[in-house]
Each structure stands twice: as structure tokens, then as C-alpha cells.
């Protein structure tokens, strides 16, 4: 629905409340500010503004409420805030995405980051929206084309599926997400870039995505220099943008890079709010935060579209027990593991196929396709178990027919995993069959 200029202006004006409750700063701690006079007026998550006498306006958010007062966390440094400074509660700040945001880069408050004016959409959405109720949700949809042979065949992706992408630093997470952004069949792509360095954001947009990738994408970004409140909000705000398009019946591809940075931002906010650390420094609420973000993606309520999602997770070494990885793995419909050793020998994407699964199988594929998938997995498994012997020259040809076959097809299978798929899923399966044909 397109709104005229007048309606747009009216919508803007409606957002501007006439009176905001006001309190006073009575304590300034390490990043947090305690405020009196607002205990019954503020709500958790409200945005606030601190009017300092010395240094102008500071933006902040309500992170804890108690009888003693309201605790705020400032978006930036707190130097310059003094006892007695006036604090204004602005209420919950939503985001109002618009169809015209496609091709644009926005911050988690819906402000443009690419230097051009940005239109506000007609409807303000809650950035912390609840996931659709399970009973009203549609089912997983059909297989989508992904632009990569391996995801068209061995690790299929269906509409509304949610997968995790687990890898150490510099193993190719962002590059693979960009490939998805360009190649996965979807109406709109929404990308949450959480906690990247400013330089990386620019490089991602200009080089990795390029004009081709940006043509159907909205990027919501919060760089590493921003406050944990803003970085955490980036995950939520991007999901709200995805929901905007989903509610129009569109198929949205949501890419988050990375959930680890989202969880770290939450940890900083929660610890500042007084929550105790537990799981390796993460407060107990972390699991809920990650799961409710992931739950917002997936098939939408009946009559809407779907959000197919890929969440990247930074794992140190190959430590899949790391808390963020562990929490996410349980809620997702599949995971892809990237391996440093594979990246080091130069095969990209560096997918460790034996440790990666898509839970949309076997339903996503036909019986003949499932047979090919099983055969490929079996041969890759046999090669993997014998690899040390093979590399060391200790394997004697003929001692195990399965290993013999695996050795014959391995180069073709390895190349297949790296291959782009400019065409249909069926063509990817033909190439897989060809790669396996040497097995006999
Ligand atoms: N498809 C590819 N082809 C060739 N090289 C690649 C490919 N994907 C990744 N690389 C190499 O790996 C490097 C790291 O990739 P990328 O930035 O995607 O990793 P990352 O996991 O997102 O890293 P970080 O943890 O720093 O965010 C790239 O600079 C590039 O050299
Ligand atoms: Mg990256």
C-alpha cells in the first residue's frame, strides 16, 4: 500500500507524543545511569534521552527497573553526564520498514546509512515482535534453488527452513552468506550485519555483495564500535524488516552475520542490568534471546510468506559445544560446518559435509535423489576414515572396495562441492550423478 505525502506526514506526526515523562539522574556508574522519578512511568526496553547541562543530548535505553529507580544504559560513553541531569522517556522505539528499502543500508533504528534520504514505512513494527504462534504457522515449503550445487543436492534448503552456519574466524562465513544473497531463489533478502568493523561493512556491500547482490537486498547494520544495545537491536530490527516483507506474502531470505555478536551484545546489556553470568560468562537469558530471534523466522502465519534463515555462528576451533553454537543447534532445521583445514587447501565453500546436515531431508528430495545423496555421503565417509592411510601411502588398493571407489570419485566430489549452480536443481543432481559415476 503506497501512502501519499499527507498520510506519510500524519503517520510521522502521530509518532511524536506531546508529553514525555521526565526524571533526574541520581547515579552514574560504569556505563549505567540510575534515574529517579520514573519508576512507574518507564517500561523495560524504553528509549530515553538524557539532557546534560555540559555535553548535550545522550541516547539511552531502560535496562532494569526497581523500587530504587530506573537503570539506563547509554548508547555511547557516559562522560559528561551529571547528577541531576534531566531524563526523558521516549517509549518503545519500533521500526517502520518500507518496500523502498530494498537496495539500501539502514541502521537498527531505520535511519539510512548510505547517505541518501530514506522513506519511513506506513506501519511501525515492534522490533521485539513475538514469533508466530505455532498453531497458526504454515509448514515448510518446497526446495529452493540456491546457486550452489552442494545446497541444491546434498544439503537442500526449503522455504521457511532455518539453518546455522558454524565456522571459525576467516573460514568463509561472510563470503558464503553473500553467495546465498545472490543465488538463493527469494523475493527479498534481508541481511543483519552485527558487530562487524566499519571497514568490513563497506567491503561487504561494495565488493562481496556488489550491485547484483544489493539489487534485492536490505542490509541492517550495527558496527562493532556501536553500543551493545544497538548491536543487539540490529538482530531484532533486521528480523522486523524481514517480517514486513513476509507479511505481504513474500519469500524472504534472512541472513544474520553473526549470532555470536548478537549474543555477546546481549551479554553486555544483561550484565550491566545486573543479571549474573553463568554459561561461560553468558547470562541465563541468552538462550531465550537467541531462540526467540530464531523462532521469528521460518514459515509465517497462514496467508503470509516465509522467512528462510541462515544464522552464522563464530566457533573457536571446532568447538561446537560453545554456548551460542549449542543453543542455536537445538532450535534449527540444519547446520553447515565450515572447516579451516578445507579452507586452507583452498576449497571454497569450505563445507565439512560429513558434519553438516539438512533436516529437510529426506522429504525435500525424491527417492532417486535420496539414493544419490546417500551414495555420496557413504563414499565421502569412507574416504574420510581412510584419509590418513591414503595420505601416508599406507592404503593398499584393493583392500576395501568401498574405499577404492571413494578414492576414484573423491576429486570429482570435492570439486562438485565447490561448484556454482547457475541452473536448476535437476541439473545439480545430474552433475552429482556424473561425479559419482566413477564409483561403479
Ligand atoms: N568462495 C571463496 N573463494 C575464494 N576465497 C574465499 C572464498 N570464501 C572465502 N574465501 C577466502 O577466505 C577469506 C575469509 O572469508 P570471509 O571473510 O568470508 O570469512 P569469515 O568467516 O566471514 O571471516 P570473519 O570471521 O573474519 O568474519 C576471504 O578473504 C578469502 O580469502
Ligand atoms: Mg565475516
Short mmCIF file of C-alpha atoms and ligand atoms in Angstrom, two decimals:
data_model
loop_
_atom_site.label_atom_id
_atom_site.label_comp_id
_atom_site.label_asym_id
_atom_site.label_seq_id
_atom_site.Cartn_x
_atom_site.Cartn_y
_atom_site.Cartn_z
CA UNK A 1 0.00 0.00 0.00
CA UNK A 2 1.53 3.33 -1.07
CA UNK A 3 0.83 6.31 1.10
CA UNK A 4 0.55 9.86 -0.19
CA UNK A 5 2.69 12.65 1.19
CA UNK A 6 -0.03 13.86 3.54
CA UNK A 7 -0.69 10.43 5.06
CA UNK A 8 3.03 9.95 5.47
CA UNK A 9 3.29 13.24 7.33
CA UNK A 10 0.30 12.32 9.50
CA UNK A 11 1.92 8.99 10.34
CA UNK A 12 5.11 10.83 11.33
CA UNK A 13 3.20 13.29 13.49
CA UNK A 14 1.24 10.51 15.20
CA UNK A 15 4.57 9.10 16.33
CA UNK A 16 5.50 12.29 18.11
CA UNK A 17 3.99 12.19 21.56
CA UNK A 18 3.18 15.56 23.08
CA UNK A 19 4.44 14.86 26.61
CA UNK A 20 7.15 12.52 27.81
CA UNK A 21 7.69 11.62 31.45
CA UNK A 22 10.78 13.22 32.92
CA UNK A 23 13.14 12.08 35.71
CA UNK A 24 16.54 13.01 37.15
CA UNK A 25 19.91 11.27 37.14
CA UNK A 26 20.97 10.32 40.68
CA UNK A 27 23.88 7.99 40.00
CA UNK A 28 26.29 7.38 37.13
CA UNK A 29 28.11 4.06 37.11
CA UNK A 30 30.23 2.20 34.55
CA UNK A 31 28.02 2.75 31.54
CA UNK A 32 24.80 2.64 33.53
CA UNK A 33 22.81 5.60 34.81
CA UNK A 34 20.29 5.47 37.66
CA UNK A 35 17.30 7.75 37.39
CA UNK A 36 14.66 8.71 39.93
CA UNK A 37 11.11 9.89 39.39
CA UNK A 38 10.27 7.45 36.60
CA UNK A 39 9.72 4.12 38.33
CA UNK A 40 6.04 3.93 37.47
CA UNK A 41 6.37 5.58 34.07
CA UNK A 42 9.14 3.64 32.37
CA UNK A 43 8.92 0.20 30.73
CA UNK A 44 11.77 -2.20 30.13
CA UNK A 45 13.25 -1.50 26.71
CA UNK A 46 12.01 2.11 26.51
CA UNK A 47 14.31 4.53 24.77
CA UNK A 48 15.37 7.57 26.76
CA UNK A 49 17.21 10.82 26.28
CA UNK A 50 19.48 12.41 28.84
CA UNK A 51 19.66 16.20 28.61
CA UNK A 52 23.04 17.07 30.09
CA UNK A 53 23.99 20.55 31.09
CA UNK A 54 27.56 20.13 29.93
CA UNK A 55 27.55 17.89 26.85
CA UNK A 56 24.18 17.99 25.09
CA UNK A 57 21.90 15.00 24.45
CA UNK A 58 22.71 11.34 25.20
CA UNK A 59 20.63 8.42 23.93
CA UNK A 60 19.99 5.53 26.27
CA UNK A 61 17.67 2.62 26.98
CA UNK A 62 15.91 1.30 30.07
CA UNK A 63 17.58 -2.00 31.01
CA UNK A 64 16.36 -2.52 34.59
CA UNK A 65 13.59 -1.29 36.85
CA UNK A 66 13.46 -1.46 40.62
CA UNK A 67 11.85 0.32 43.52
CA UNK A 68 15.02 2.35 43.86
CA UNK A 69 14.85 3.75 40.36
CA UNK A 70 15.29 3.11 36.68
CA UNK A 71 18.59 1.89 35.24
CA UNK A 72 19.60 3.15 31.83
CA UNK A 73 22.41 2.01 29.59
CA UNK A 74 23.73 4.78 27.36
CA UNK A 75 24.31 4.17 23.64
CA UNK A 76 27.75 5.71 23.96
CA UNK A 77 30.23 6.82 26.62
CA UNK A 78 28.78 8.37 29.77
CA UNK A 79 31.39 11.11 30.27
CA UNK A 80 29.58 14.40 30.65
CA UNK A 81 26.51 13.07 32.44
CA UNK A 82 25.98 14.63 35.86
CA UNK A 83 23.75 14.08 38.88
CA UNK A 84 20.51 15.99 38.45
CA UNK A 85 20.52 15.88 34.63
CA UNK A 86 17.05 15.62 33.15
CA UNK A 87 15.97 12.28 31.63
CA UNK A 88 13.10 11.98 29.20
CA UNK A 89 11.44 8.63 28.45
CA UNK A 90 10.56 8.34 24.78
CA UNK A 91 8.81 4.97 24.90
CA UNK A 92 9.46 1.87 22.82
CA UNK A 93 11.09 2.67 19.51
CA UNK A 94 9.88 0.48 16.72
CA UNK A 95 10.96 0.37 13.12
CA UNK A 96 8.82 1.27 10.10
CA UNK A 97 10.19 -0.63 7.09
CA UNK A 98 9.14 0.34 3.61
CA UNK A 99 9.23 -1.53 0.31
CA UNK A 100 11.58 1.16 -0.97
CA UNK A 101 14.26 -0.07 1.48
CA UNK A 102 15.32 -2.75 -1.00
CA UNK A 103 18.84 -1.90 -2.17
CA UNK A 104 19.50 0.22 0.93
CA UNK A 105 21.62 0.06 4.08
CA UNK A 106 19.87 1.09 7.30
CA UNK A 107 20.75 1.20 10.98
CA UNK A 108 18.74 -0.66 13.66
CA UNK A 109 16.51 2.40 14.14
CA UNK A 110 15.61 2.58 10.46
CA UNK A 111 17.89 5.50 9.62
CA UNK A 112 19.80 5.47 6.34
CA UNK A 113 23.50 4.56 6.46
CA UNK A 114 24.17 5.18 2.79
CA UNK A 115 23.80 8.95 2.83
CA UNK A 116 20.53 9.15 0.91
CA UNK A 117 17.10 10.05 2.31
CA UNK A 118 15.04 7.05 3.37
CA UNK A 119 11.26 6.77 3.40
CA UNK A 120 9.52 5.59 6.56
CA UNK A 121 7.02 2.82 6.00
CA UNK A 122 3.34 3.15 6.90
CA UNK A 123 3.42 0.80 9.88
CA UNK A 124 5.66 0.94 12.92
CA UNK A 125 6.63 -2.59 13.94
CA UNK A 126 7.82 -3.77 17.32
CA UNK A 127 11.47 -4.78 16.96
CA UNK A 128 10.95 -7.45 19.62
CA UNK A 129 7.90 -8.98 17.99
CA UNK A 130 6.83 -12.40 19.24
CA UNK A 131 7.25 -15.39 16.91
CA UNK A 132 4.09 -16.52 15.11
CA UNK A 133 2.01 -18.89 17.25
CA UNK A 134 2.96 -22.48 16.46
CA UNK A 135 -0.63 -23.48 15.66
CA UNK A 136 -1.08 -20.74 13.03
CA UNK A 137 2.17 -21.43 11.27
CA UNK A 138 2.36 -22.84 7.77
CA UNK A 139 4.56 -25.84 7.03
CA UNK A 140 8.00 -25.85 5.47
CA UNK A 141 7.68 -25.16 1.76
CA UNK A 142 9.33 -26.59 -1.30
CA UNK A 143 13.01 -26.78 -2.16
CA UNK A 144 14.56 -23.53 -3.34
CA UNK A 145 17.35 -23.11 -5.84
CA UNK A 146 20.47 -21.92 -4.09
CA UNK A 147 23.01 -21.12 -6.79
CA UNK A 148 25.37 -23.77 -5.40
CA UNK A 149 25.45 -27.43 -6.40
CA UNK A 150 26.03 -28.68 -2.87
CA UNK A 151 22.99 -26.84 -1.44
CA UNK A 152 20.84 -27.89 -4.38
CA UNK A 153 21.58 -31.55 -3.64
CA UNK A 154 23.38 -32.82 -0.52
CA UNK A 155 22.26 -30.03 1.84
CA UNK A 156 18.95 -28.84 0.42
CA UNK A 157 17.23 -25.69 1.63
CA UNK A 158 13.43 -25.46 1.66
CA UNK A 159 11.23 -22.40 2.06
CA UNK A 160 10.97 -21.48 5.73
CA UNK A 161 13.94 -23.61 6.80
CA UNK A 162 16.39 -22.23 9.38
CA UNK A 163 19.99 -23.28 9.29
CA UNK A 164 23.14 -22.38 11.17
CA UNK A 165 26.49 -21.70 9.55
CA UNK A 166 29.25 -22.61 12.01
CA UNK A 167 32.88 -21.69 11.46
CA UNK A 168 36.00 -20.21 12.96
CA UNK A 169 37.13 -16.72 12.03
CA UNK A 170 38.16 -16.15 8.45
CA UNK A 171 36.97 -19.53 7.15
CA UNK A 172 34.45 -18.01 4.72
CA UNK A 173 31.15 -17.38 6.55
CA UNK A 174 30.52 -13.92 5.12
CA UNK A 175 31.53 -14.99 1.61
CA UNK A 176 29.11 -17.91 1.70
CA UNK A 177 26.29 -15.71 3.05
CA UNK A 178 26.89 -13.30 0.17
CA UNK A 179 26.69 -16.20 -2.27
CA UNK A 180 23.34 -17.10 -0.75
CA UNK A 181 22.25 -13.46 -1.00
CA UNK A 182 22.97 -13.53 -4.71
CA UNK A 183 21.99 -17.07 -5.59
CA UNK A 184 19.11 -18.27 -3.39
CA UNK A 185 15.71 -18.04 -5.01
CA UNK A 186 13.79 -15.47 -2.91
CA UNK A 187 11.76 -12.30 -3.37
CA UNK A 188 13.78 -10.19 -0.94
CA UNK A 189 16.98 -10.73 1.04
CA UNK A 190 17.39 -9.12 4.47
CA UNK A 191 20.88 -9.15 5.96
CA UNK A 192 21.69 -8.35 9.59
CA UNK A 193 25.33 -7.33 9.91
CA UNK A 194 26.02 -7.34 13.62
CA UNK A 195 29.26 -6.13 15.12
CA UNK A 196 31.44 -6.04 12.01
CA UNK A 197 34.14 -3.39 11.76
CA UNK A 198 33.10 -0.32 9.73
CA UNK A 199 35.63 -1.14 7.03
CA UNK A 200 34.26 -4.68 6.72
CA UNK A 201 30.72 -3.35 6.24
CA UNK A 202 31.85 -1.25 3.32
CA UNK A 203 33.82 -4.07 1.78
CA UNK A 204 30.88 -6.46 2.21
CA UNK A 205 28.47 -4.09 0.48
CA UNK A 206 30.74 -2.94 -2.33
CA UNK A 207 32.88 -5.98 -3.09
CA UNK A 208 31.26 -9.11 -1.70
CA UNK A 209 27.63 -8.23 -2.46
CA UNK A 210 28.19 -5.82 -5.33
CA UNK A 211 25.41 -4.12 -7.28
CA UNK A 212 23.98 -7.50 -8.30
CA UNK A 213 23.56 -8.70 -4.71
CA UNK A 214 22.27 -5.36 -3.40
CA UNK A 215 19.56 -5.16 -6.07
CA UNK A 216 17.16 -7.25 -3.98
CA UNK A 217 18.69 -6.84 -0.51
CA UNK A 218 18.14 -4.70 2.55
CA UNK A 219 21.11 -4.50 4.91
CA UNK A 220 20.56 -3.64 8.56
CA UNK A 221 23.93 -2.93 10.16
CA UNK A 222 25.41 -2.09 13.54
CA UNK A 223 29.20 -1.90 13.58
CA UNK A 224 31.47 -3.08 16.38
CA UNK A 225 32.09 0.45 17.67
CA UNK A 226 28.39 0.86 18.50
CA UNK A 227 26.91 0.19 21.90
CA UNK A 228 25.80 -3.34 22.79
CA UNK A 229 22.19 -2.05 22.85
CA UNK A 230 22.43 -1.03 19.22
CA UNK A 231 24.23 -4.20 18.17
CA UNK A 232 21.66 -6.41 19.86
CA UNK A 233 18.84 -4.37 18.39
CA UNK A 234 20.32 -4.97 14.92
CA UNK A 235 19.26 -8.64 15.02
CA UNK A 236 15.73 -7.73 16.08
CA UNK A 237 15.34 -4.80 13.68
CA UNK A 238 16.52 -6.85 10.71
CA UNK A 239 14.01 -9.56 11.62
CA UNK A 240 11.25 -6.91 11.73
CA UNK A 241 12.23 -5.83 8.21
CA UNK A 242 12.02 -9.48 7.10
CA UNK A 243 8.58 -9.77 8.75
CA UNK A 244 7.42 -6.67 6.87
CA UNK A 245 8.04 -8.43 3.56
CA UNK A 246 6.85 -11.82 4.82
CA UNK A 247 3.50 -10.33 5.80
CA UNK A 248 2.99 -9.29 2.18
CA UNK A 249 3.24 -12.95 1.22
CA UNK A 250 6.82 -12.74 0.04
CA UNK A 251 9.52 -15.36 0.43
CA UNK A 252 12.30 -13.66 2.37
CA UNK A 253 15.84 -14.89 2.78
CA UNK A 254 17.19 -13.68 6.14
CA UNK A 255 20.93 -13.81 6.73
CA UNK A 256 22.49 -12.97 10.10
CA UNK A 257 26.24 -12.37 10.45
CA UNK A 258 26.75 -13.16 13.24
CA UNK A 259 24.55 -14.51 16.01
CA UNK A 260 27.68 -14.72 18.16
CA UNK A 261 27.99 -10.93 18.08
CA UNK A 262 24.25 -10.64 18.86
CA UNK A 263 24.70 -12.93 21.88
CA UNK A 264 27.79 -11.01 23.02
CA UNK A 265 25.87 -7.74 22.80
CA UNK A 266 23.07 -9.25 24.86
CA UNK A 267 25.61 -10.46 27.39
CA UNK A 268 26.97 -6.93 27.82
CA UNK A 269 23.50 -5.45 28.25
CA UNK A 270 22.31 -8.15 30.65
CA UNK A 271 25.42 -7.99 32.82
CA UNK A 272 25.12 -4.19 33.01
CA UNK A 273 21.50 -4.69 34.09
CA UNK A 274 22.65 -6.89 36.96
CA UNK A 275 21.98 -10.38 35.60
CA UNK A 276 24.58 -12.87 36.82
CA UNK A 277 26.85 -14.62 34.30
CA UNK A 278 26.53 -18.39 34.02
CA UNK A 279 27.31 -20.40 30.86
CA UNK A 280 30.92 -19.36 30.14
CA UNK A 281 30.13 -15.77 31.04
CA UNK A 282 26.77 -15.69 29.25
CA UNK A 283 23.82 -14.83 31.48
CA UNK A 284 20.96 -17.36 31.62
CA UNK A 285 18.67 -15.19 29.47
CA UNK A 286 21.00 -15.67 26.47
CA UNK A 287 19.38 -18.94 25.41
CA UNK A 288 15.93 -17.36 25.37
CA UNK A 289 17.18 -14.35 23.40
CA UNK A 290 18.81 -16.46 20.71
CA UNK A 291 15.93 -18.88 20.44
CA UNK A 292 13.26 -16.22 20.21
CA UNK A 293 15.16 -14.45 17.45
CA UNK A 294 15.49 -17.71 15.51
CA UNK A 295 11.84 -18.58 16.15
CA UNK A 296 10.66 -15.41 14.44
CA UNK A 297 11.98 -16.79 11.15
CA UNK A 298 10.52 -19.84 9.45
CA UNK A 299 7.12 -20.27 7.84
CA UNK A 300 4.83 -17.32 8.61
CA UNK A 301 1.23 -17.49 9.84
CA UNK A 302 -1.21 -18.90 7.25
CA UNK A 303 -1.76 -16.42 4.44
CA UNK A 304 1.67 -14.81 4.71
CA UNK A 305 5.03 -15.75 3.20
CA UNK A 306 8.03 -17.38 4.82
CA UNK A 307 11.41 -16.37 6.16
CA UNK A 308 14.15 -18.80 5.24
CA UNK A 309 17.07 -18.04 7.52
CA UNK A 310 20.80 -18.62 7.77
CA UNK A 311 22.45 -17.69 11.06
CA UNK A 312 26.22 -17.55 11.16
CA UNK A 313 28.00 -18.53 14.35
CA UNK A 314 31.64 -17.97 15.15
CA UNK A 315 33.08 -21.08 16.76
CA UNK A 316 36.57 -21.13 18.18
CA UNK A 317 38.47 -24.06 16.71
CA UNK A 318 35.81 -26.66 16.05
CA UNK A 319 34.21 -26.27 19.45
CA UNK A 320 30.56 -26.97 18.69
CA UNK A 321 29.82 -27.12 22.43
CA UNK A 322 30.48 -23.39 22.65
CA UNK A 323 27.29 -21.93 24.26
CA UNK A 324 25.95 -19.91 21.31
CA UNK A 325 26.50 -22.80 18.87
CA UNK A 326 24.96 -25.24 21.29
CA UNK A 327 21.83 -23.14 21.89
CA UNK A 328 21.25 -22.48 18.20
CA UNK A 329 21.84 -26.02 17.00
CA UNK A 330 18.92 -27.24 19.07
CA UNK A 331 16.40 -24.84 17.51
CA UNK A 332 17.43 -25.06 13.86
CA UNK A 333 16.47 -27.33 10.97
CA UNK A 334 20.01 -27.94 9.89
CA UNK A 335 23.59 -26.86 10.21
CA UNK A 336 26.53 -26.30 7.94
CA UNK A 337 30.03 -26.56 9.34
CA UNK A 338 32.92 -24.83 7.61
CA UNK A 339 36.34 -26.33 8.25
CA UNK A 340 39.60 -24.44 8.46
CA UNK A 341 41.68 -27.29 7.02
CA UNK A 342 39.47 -27.37 3.92
CA UNK A 343 39.72 -23.57 3.55
CA UNK A 344 43.48 -23.84 3.90
CA UNK A 345 43.75 -26.20 0.99
CA UNK A 346 41.73 -23.63 -0.99
CA UNK A 347 38.38 -25.33 -1.50
CA UNK A 348 35.54 -22.83 -1.01
CA UNK A 349 32.94 -23.00 0.40
CA UNK A 350 34.95 -24.99 2.97
CA UNK A 351 31.97 -27.18 3.95
CA UNK A 352 32.71 -30.21 6.07
CA UNK A 353 29.94 -32.25 4.54
CA UNK A 354 30.11 -35.13 6.99
CA UNK A 355 29.46 -32.79 9.91
CA UNK A 356 26.73 -30.83 8.10
CA UNK A 357 23.07 -31.85 7.89
CA UNK A 358 19.84 -30.54 6.44
CA UNK A 359 16.80 -31.69 8.37
CA UNK A 360 14.58 -31.03 5.34
CA UNK A 361 15.87 -34.39 4.09
CA UNK A 362 14.63 -36.92 3.13
CA UNK A 363 11.31 -35.14 2.38
CA UNK A 364 12.95 -32.46 0.26
CA UNK A 365 14.23 -34.95 -2.30
CA UNK A 366 12.79 -37.75 -4.45
CA UNK A 367 13.74 -41.40 -3.72
CA UNK A 368 16.18 -41.40 -6.65
CA UNK A 369 17.76 -38.17 -5.40
CA UNK A 370 17.97 -39.51 -1.85
CA UNK A 371 19.77 -42.57 -3.19
CA UNK A 372 22.39 -40.34 -4.84
CA UNK A 373 22.76 -38.31 -1.64
CA UNK A 374 23.30 -41.48 0.44
CA UNK A 375 25.83 -42.78 -2.03
CA UNK A 376 27.80 -39.53 -1.98
CA UNK A 377 27.75 -39.42 1.84
CA UNK A 378 28.83 -43.04 2.10
CA UNK A 379 31.80 -42.52 -0.23
CA UNK A 380 32.84 -39.27 1.44
CA UNK A 381 32.64 -41.06 4.81
CA UNK A 382 34.76 -43.95 3.59
CA UNK A 383 37.36 -41.56 2.20
CA UNK A 384 37.39 -39.59 5.43
CA UNK A 385 38.00 -42.70 7.58
CA UNK A 386 40.80 -43.88 5.31
CA UNK A 387 42.25 -40.46 4.55
CA UNK A 388 45.20 -40.67 6.96
CA UNK A 389 46.24 -44.02 5.50
CA UNK A 390 45.73 -42.79 1.93
CA UNK A 391 47.74 -39.60 2.55
CA UNK A 392 50.52 -41.59 4.19
CA UNK A 393 50.64 -44.02 1.27
CA UNK A 394 49.73 -46.89 3.60
CA UNK A 395 46.48 -47.81 1.91
CA UNK A 396 46.83 -50.75 -0.44
CA UNK A 397 44.48 -50.59 -3.40
CA UNK A 398 42.02 -53.46 -3.44
CA UNK A 399 41.84 -53.95 0.34
CA UNK A 400 38.38 -52.37 0.60
CA UNK A 401 36.11 -51.96 -2.45
CA UNK A 402 34.23 -49.02 -0.88
CA UNK A 403 37.46 -47.14 -0.14
CA UNK A 404 38.70 -47.93 -3.66
CA UNK A 405 35.52 -46.40 -5.10
CA UNK A 406 35.81 -43.42 -2.72
CA UNK A 407 39.38 -42.74 -3.88
CA UNK A 408 38.26 -42.85 -7.51
CA UNK A 409 35.40 -40.35 -7.11
CA UNK A 410 36.85 -38.12 -4.42
CA UNK A 411 38.40 -35.44 -6.71
CA UNK A 412 35.14 -35.13 -8.66
CA UNK A 413 33.03 -34.97 -5.47
CA UNK A 414 35.37 -32.42 -3.89
CA UNK A 415 35.10 -30.23 -6.99
CA UNK A 416 31.33 -30.70 -7.02
CA UNK A 417 31.02 -29.23 -3.51
CA UNK A 418 32.76 -26.06 -4.69
CA UNK A 419 30.66 -25.66 -7.78
CA UNK A 420 28.22 -22.86 -8.56
CA UNK A 421 24.84 -23.87 -9.93
CA UNK A 422 23.69 -21.33 -12.49
CA UNK A 423 20.71 -23.52 -13.37
CA UNK A 424 18.03 -25.73 -11.84
CA UNK A 425 18.22 -28.26 -9.01
CA UNK A 426 17.76 -31.10 -11.51
CA UNK A 427 20.95 -30.02 -13.30
CA UNK A 428 22.84 -30.11 -9.99
CA UNK A 429 21.67 -33.69 -9.43
CA UNK A 430 22.85 -34.62 -12.94
CA UNK A 431 26.27 -33.23 -12.10
CA UNK A 432 26.26 -35.16 -8.80
CA UNK A 433 25.38 -38.37 -10.66
CA UNK A 434 28.24 -37.67 -13.06
CA UNK A 435 30.69 -37.04 -10.20
CA UNK A 436 29.66 -40.37 -8.67
CA UNK A 437 29.70 -42.32 -11.91
CA UNK A 438 33.33 -43.36 -11.43
CA UNK A 439 32.39 -45.33 -8.31
CA UNK A 440 30.90 -48.13 -10.33
N1 LIG B 1 34.43 -18.67 -2.26
C1 LIG B 1 35.67 -18.26 -1.98
N2 LIG B 1 36.62 -18.27 -2.90
C2 LIG B 1 37.88 -17.89 -2.63
N3 LIG B 1 38.27 -17.46 -1.43
C3 LIG B 1 37.38 -17.41 -0.47
C4 LIG B 1 36.03 -17.81 -0.66
N4 LIG B 1 35.36 -17.67 0.50
C5 LIG B 1 36.26 -17.20 1.38
N5 LIG B 1 37.47 -17.04 0.82
C6 LIG B 1 38.70 -16.57 1.49
O1 LIG B 1 38.55 -16.60 2.89
C7 LIG B 1 38.71 -15.30 3.46
C8 LIG B 1 37.76 -15.09 4.60
O2 LIG B 1 36.42 -15.16 4.13
P1 LIG B 1 35.24 -14.48 4.92
O3 LIG B 1 35.53 -13.07 5.20
O4 LIG B 1 34.02 -14.82 4.16
O5 LIG B 1 35.31 -15.33 6.26
P2 LIG B 1 34.55 -15.09 7.64
O6 LIG B 1 34.36 -16.45 8.22
O7 LIG B 1 33.34 -14.28 7.40
O8 LIG B 1 35.62 -14.26 8.46
P3 LIG B 1 35.40 -13.43 9.82
O9 LIG B 1 35.38 -14.42 10.90
O10 LIG B 1 36.60 -12.55 9.84
O11 LIG B 1 34.12 -12.70 9.68
C9 LIG B 1 38.48 -14.37 2.28
O12 LIG B 1 39.16 -13.16 2.43
C10 LIG B 1 39.01 -15.14 1.12
O13 LIG B 1 40.40 -15.03 1.05
MG1 LIG B 2 32.71 -12.49 8.29
#
